[in-house]
């Protein structure tokens, strides 16, 4: 039998966040947080001697409170898909994004927190969360924007546990997520999400792209041009090209990824504005 | 470490290293209907049900099943008393080499538990994590639609 983590000696199942944080603190770099565990098969693991499972931490609720949607970090994407209601633009956007993530059996393992903490160019949900302007809660108390987390990278939260993802649903009028891969279940060669907000003063959009560089990016320069209606598909890809240098690998060349990203953004913008004006 | 769970409705416990994969432990305990393909979550040959939901057992470390319920293909039907989905797979010609079949059948079972009236698109979506290198999928979807109709008690035209 081949072990997935041959170096693993201890599997901790703490029943409280405090206990989990204590084990993580004492274990240092040799102990990691374990959520769905899907990443264990994807990357060669460093010498992990212990894991701290988040299963018993009670991070498995999806709650709507006032104008806020709160998703526990331990909620699997499969469960999230079943819990989301199609009656608000935010939940519709999350549903579309989750359904485009990985496959049915993988979604029953991958967690909302794991997909953020394990972020990479392949990540889908973080793209939509970035466009939505979501926040993540660390250790049950510290709130940081997903934008800051994605800018600083996962190392910036080493030793912490993402406990919740939360976002405001007020003012969100429309949203879209599009991912292009070689087939339905492929990792993104490029993806985008656009969200239209209207707080009664001035409509504005937020734009995020994925698949191009190591983590999803918010593209503010594109947001402005889209809001002013002064950009077409070709100009959009050109503008993206002036802002990012995409990855180039055997799955897709950099210039092709840029082209795909431009198409994703434009199609998302059309879908999101249509939803907002419906 | 000692892990205790329910497998195919019966109590199950064993002593394992914490990094063991569920697929390997099931097979070592004679439940060889669960297949090992890619080992990285891509093929679905190793799919089992964890609390009724399909998961890739090659990515599940054994301590993760502590206190949970696992269903393998052996828990669904036997050669003498097959489950209607297994019968439909055989009748529809949905099986060639058969390596993908246990995972396909379990994914189909989870779908039909939740949605007894699936469309062909629903079936394709539910089986998106199960690769078949032999059949081309059409007969597999036919089989799940046939099983769904039978489980609803409908006569087939
Ligand atoms: C075959 C395959 C296909 C995939 N397809 C897609 C896809 O289409 N789209 C996509 O977006 N992703 C895809 N993924 C990637 C997957 O979403 C990531 O690997 C994700 O990180 C897995 O989440 P998890 O819950 O299983 O986390 P784990 O594997 O348990 O952990 C991932 C990392 O995050 C850390 N971590 C987990 N939870 C927390 C927490 N709450 N707080 C702090 N740290 C934490 C862990 O320590 C680890 O470093 C795919 C993966 C595979 C293997
Ligand atoms: S062996 Fe598990 S998905 Fe291929
Ligand atoms: S029947 Fe051979 S892989 Fe599906």
mmCIF file with all atom_site columns, C-alpha atoms in Angstrom, chain A residues 1-6 8-11 13 34-42 51 53 55 76 82 99 102-109 185, chain B residues 1 17-21 24-25 28 36 39-41 47 50 53-56 58-61 63-64 66 68 107 114 125-130:
data_model
loop_
_atom_site.group_PDB
_atom_site.id
_atom_site.type_symbol
_atom_site.label_atom_id
_atom_site.label_alt_id
_atom_site.label_comp_id
_atom_site.label_asym_id
_atom_site.label_entity_id
_atom_site.label_seq_id
_atom_site.pdbx_PDB_ins_code
_atom_site.Cartn_x
_atom_site.Cartn_y
_atom_site.Cartn_z
_atom_site.occupancy
_atom_site.B_iso_or_equiv
_atom_site.pdbx_formal_charge
_atom_site.auth_seq_id
_atom_site.auth_comp_id
_atom_site.auth_asym_id
_atom_site.auth_atom_id
_atom_site.pdbx_PDB_model_num
ATOM 1  C CA . UNK A 1 1   ? 0.000   0.000  0.000   1.00 0.00 ? 1   UNK A CA 1
ATOM 2  C CA . UNK A 1 2   ? 1.312   3.457  -0.865  1.00 0.00 ? 2   UNK A CA 1
ATOM 3  C CA . UNK A 1 3   ? 0.630   6.083  1.746   1.00 0.00 ? 3   UNK A CA 1
ATOM 4  C CA . UNK A 1 4   ? -0.485  9.480  0.532   1.00 0.00 ? 4   UNK A CA 1
ATOM 5  C CA . UNK A 1 5   ? 1.569   11.120 3.290   1.00 0.00 ? 5   UNK A CA 1
ATOM 6  C CA . UNK A 1 6   ? 4.296   8.631  4.228   1.00 0.00 ? 6   UNK A CA 1
ATOM 7  C CA . UNK A 1 8   ? 2.584   11.475 8.669   1.00 0.00 ? 8   UNK A CA 1
ATOM 8  C CA . UNK A 1 9   ? 2.785   10.412 12.302  1.00 0.00 ? 9   UNK A CA 1
ATOM 9  C CA . UNK A 1 10  ? -0.069  12.258 13.988  1.00 0.00 ? 10  UNK A CA 1
ATOM 10 C CA . UNK A 1 11  ? -3.611  13.009 12.866  1.00 0.00 ? 11  UNK A CA 1
ATOM 11 C CA . UNK A 1 13  ? -8.957  15.999 15.392  1.00 0.00 ? 13  UNK A CA 1
ATOM 12 C CA . UNK A 1 34  ? -6.111  19.452 6.774   1.00 0.00 ? 34  UNK A CA 1
ATOM 13 C CA . UNK A 1 35  ? -9.471  20.260 5.217   1.00 0.00 ? 35  UNK A CA 1
ATOM 14 C CA . UNK A 1 36  ? -10.674 18.228 2.203   1.00 0.00 ? 36  UNK A CA 1
ATOM 15 C CA . UNK A 1 37  ? -7.180  16.818 1.700   1.00 0.00 ? 37  UNK A CA 1
ATOM 16 C CA . UNK A 1 38  ? -7.479  17.047 -2.085  1.00 0.00 ? 38  UNK A CA 1
ATOM 17 C CA . UNK A 1 39  ? -4.216  18.941 -2.439  1.00 0.00 ? 39  UNK A CA 1
ATOM 18 C CA . UNK A 1 40  ? -2.328  16.058 -0.832  1.00 0.00 ? 40  UNK A CA 1
ATOM 19 C CA . UNK A 1 41  ? -2.466  14.197 -4.144  1.00 0.00 ? 41  UNK A CA 1
ATOM 20 C CA . UNK A 1 42  ? -1.633  17.197 -6.253  1.00 0.00 ? 42  UNK A CA 1
ATOM 21 C CA . UNK A 1 51  ? -2.093  17.270 10.391  1.00 0.00 ? 51  UNK A CA 1
ATOM 22 C CA . UNK A 1 53  ? -8.179  18.253 10.818  1.00 0.00 ? 53  UNK A CA 1
ATOM 23 C CA . UNK A 1 55  ? -13.623 18.555 10.711  1.00 0.00 ? 55  UNK A CA 1
ATOM 24 C CA . UNK A 1 76  ? -17.476 21.278 1.160   1.00 0.00 ? 76  UNK A CA 1
ATOM 25 C CA . UNK A 1 82  ? -26.805 22.157 -2.353  1.00 0.00 ? 82  UNK A CA 1
ATOM 26 C CA . UNK A 1 99  ? -20.452 23.927 -10.392 1.00 0.00 ? 99  UNK A CA 1
ATOM 27 C CA . UNK A 1 102 ? -13.410 20.233 -10.370 1.00 0.00 ? 102 UNK A CA 1
ATOM 28 C CA . UNK A 1 103 ? -15.797 17.235 -10.485 1.00 0.00 ? 103 UNK A CA 1
ATOM 29 C CA . UNK A 1 104 ? -18.726 15.973 -8.410  1.00 0.00 ? 104 UNK A CA 1
ATOM 30 C CA . UNK A 1 105 ? -16.706 13.582 -6.182  1.00 0.00 ? 105 UNK A CA 1
ATOM 31 C CA . UNK A 1 106 ? -13.920 16.134 -5.717  1.00 0.00 ? 106 UNK A CA 1
ATOM 32 C CA . UNK A 1 107 ? -16.427 18.820 -4.740  1.00 0.00 ? 107 UNK A CA 1
ATOM 33 C CA . UNK A 1 108 ? -17.601 16.521 -1.953  1.00 0.00 ? 108 UNK A CA 1
ATOM 34 C CA . UNK A 1 109 ? -14.078 16.765 -0.498  1.00 0.00 ? 109 UNK A CA 1
ATOM 35 C CA . UNK A 1 185 ? -13.772 19.660 -15.878 1.00 0.00 ? 185 UNK A CA 1
ATOM 36 C CA . UNK B 2 1   ? -3.713  4.560  14.862  1.00 0.00 ? 1   UNK B CA 1
ATOM 37 C CA . UNK B 2 17  ? -0.598  4.451  9.727   1.00 0.00 ? 17  UNK B CA 1
ATOM 38 C CA . UNK B 2 18  ? -2.433  7.810  9.549   1.00 0.00 ? 18  UNK B CA 1
ATOM 39 C CA . UNK B 2 19  ? -1.257  8.469  5.999   1.00 0.00 ? 19  UNK B CA 1
ATOM 40 C CA . UNK B 2 20  ? -2.922  5.375  4.475   1.00 0.00 ? 20  UNK B CA 1
ATOM 41 C CA . UNK B 2 21  ? -5.362  5.968  1.643   1.00 0.00 ? 21  UNK B CA 1
ATOM 42 C CA . UNK B 2 24  ? -5.833  0.849  -0.276  1.00 0.00 ? 24  UNK B CA 1
ATOM 43 C CA . UNK B 2 25  ? -7.322  -0.108 3.070   1.00 0.00 ? 25  UNK B CA 1
ATOM 44 C CA . UNK B 2 28  ? -6.656  -4.825 1.592   1.00 0.00 ? 28  UNK B CA 1
ATOM 45 C CA . UNK B 2 36  ? -7.209  2.245  -8.148  1.00 0.00 ? 36  UNK B CA 1
ATOM 46 C CA . UNK B 2 39  ? -4.285  8.044  -7.492  1.00 0.00 ? 39  UNK B CA 1
ATOM 47 C CA . UNK B 2 40  ? -4.773  11.793 -7.926  1.00 0.00 ? 40  UNK B CA 1
ATOM 48 C CA . UNK B 2 41  ? -8.500  12.458 -8.086  1.00 0.00 ? 41  UNK B CA 1
ATOM 49 C CA . UNK B 2 47  ? -15.162 6.464  -6.001  1.00 0.00 ? 47  UNK B CA 1
ATOM 50 C CA . UNK B 2 50  ? -18.832 8.878  2.231   1.00 0.00 ? 50  UNK B CA 1
ATOM 51 C CA . UNK B 2 53  ? -21.894 11.294 -1.227  1.00 0.00 ? 53  UNK B CA 1
ATOM 52 C CA . UNK B 2 54  ? -19.397 10.153 -3.866  1.00 0.00 ? 54  UNK B CA 1
ATOM 53 C CA . UNK B 2 55  ? -15.742 10.921 -3.069  1.00 0.00 ? 55  UNK B CA 1
ATOM 54 C CA . UNK B 2 56  ? -12.383 9.886  -4.517  1.00 0.00 ? 56  UNK B CA 1
ATOM 55 C CA . UNK B 2 58  ? -7.525  7.750  -3.296  1.00 0.00 ? 58  UNK B CA 1
ATOM 56 C CA . UNK B 2 59  ? -7.465  11.233 -1.751  1.00 0.00 ? 59  UNK B CA 1
ATOM 57 C CA . UNK B 2 60  ? -8.994  10.303 1.603   1.00 0.00 ? 60  UNK B CA 1
ATOM 58 C CA . UNK B 2 61  ? -6.603  9.486  4.424   1.00 0.00 ? 61  UNK B CA 1
ATOM 59 C CA . UNK B 2 63  ? -8.514  8.790  9.851   1.00 0.00 ? 63  UNK B CA 1
ATOM 60 C CA . UNK B 2 64  ? -10.891 11.042 7.865   1.00 0.00 ? 64  UNK B CA 1
ATOM 61 C CA . UNK B 2 66  ? -13.578 8.015  11.752  1.00 0.00 ? 66  UNK B CA 1
ATOM 62 C CA . UNK B 2 68  ? -18.486 8.079  9.226   1.00 0.00 ? 68  UNK B CA 1
ATOM 63 C CA . UNK B 2 107 ? -22.016 8.039  -8.557  1.00 0.00 ? 107 UNK B CA 1
ATOM 64 C CA . UNK B 2 114 ? -31.281 12.812 -4.537  1.00 0.00 ? 114 UNK B CA 1
ATOM 65 C CA . UNK B 2 125 ? -23.056 16.138 -14.740 1.00 0.00 ? 125 UNK B CA 1
ATOM 66 C CA . UNK B 2 126 ? -23.238 13.609 -11.898 1.00 0.00 ? 126 UNK B CA 1
ATOM 67 C CA . UNK B 2 127 ? -20.762 11.322 -13.689 1.00 0.00 ? 127 UNK B CA 1
ATOM 68 C CA . UNK B 2 128 ? -18.344 14.139 -14.566 1.00 0.00 ? 128 UNK B CA 1
ATOM 69 C CA . UNK B 2 129 ? -15.736 12.697 -12.200 1.00 0.00 ? 129 UNK B CA 1
ATOM 70 C CA . UNK B 2 130 ? -15.854 9.173  -13.636 1.00 0.00 ? 130 UNK B CA 1
#
